[in-house]
Each structure stands twice: as structure tokens, then as C-alpha cells.
């Protein structure tokens, strides 16, 4: 479970950046809705 407030940015290709603390958890697969 991800708890907290994180602000995101879109890059030039309209991709959302993932906050660094979440990257290792998401590396095993995820679904974002």
C-alpha cells in the first residue's frame, strides 16, 4: 500500500514519473488505474 502525498510531472512524451520510494515495489509488476 502506498501512503502519502506525492506530486507528479509529465515528461515530454506524457509519461508519469514514479516517486523513487515506489520504484522497487513497482518493479515486480503493477496496475495503476
Short mmCIF file of C-alpha atoms in Angstrom, two decimals:
data_model
loop_
_atom_site.label_atom_id
_atom_site.label_comp_id
_atom_site.label_asym_id
_atom_site.label_seq_id
_atom_site.Cartn_x
_atom_site.Cartn_y
_atom_site.Cartn_z
CA UNK A 1 0.00 0.00 0.00
CA UNK A 2 1.27 3.45 -0.86
CA UNK A 3 0.54 6.11 1.72
CA UNK A 4 1.36 9.78 1.44
CA UNK A 5 1.13 12.70 -0.92
CA UNK A 6 3.36 12.80 -3.95
CA UNK A 7 3.26 15.29 -6.78
CA UNK A 8 3.94 14.02 -10.26
CA UNK A 9 5.09 15.53 -13.51
CA UNK A 10 4.60 14.50 -17.10
CA UNK A 11 7.63 14.28 -19.34
CA UNK A 12 7.77 15.34 -22.98
CA UNK A 13 6.12 12.05 -24.02
CA UNK A 14 3.26 12.48 -21.48
CA UNK A 15 4.60 9.74 -19.18
CA UNK A 16 4.10 9.99 -15.44
CA UNK A 17 7.19 9.75 -13.28
CA UNK A 18 7.02 7.36 -10.32
CA UNK A 19 8.34 8.63 -6.96
CA UNK A 20 11.67 6.99 -6.11
CA UNK A 21 10.43 5.24 -2.92
CA UNK A 22 7.82 3.34 -5.00
CA UNK A 23 10.06 2.13 -7.82
CA UNK A 24 11.37 -1.01 -6.12
CA UNK A 25 7.82 -2.08 -5.15
CA UNK A 26 6.52 -1.50 -8.67
CA UNK A 27 9.41 -3.34 -10.34
CA UNK A 28 7.63 -6.67 -9.75
CA UNK A 29 4.55 -5.54 -11.70
CA UNK A 30 1.58 -3.36 -11.01
CA UNK A 31 -1.68 -1.99 -12.34
CA UNK A 32 -2.34 1.71 -11.99
CA UNK A 33 -5.91 2.85 -12.51
#
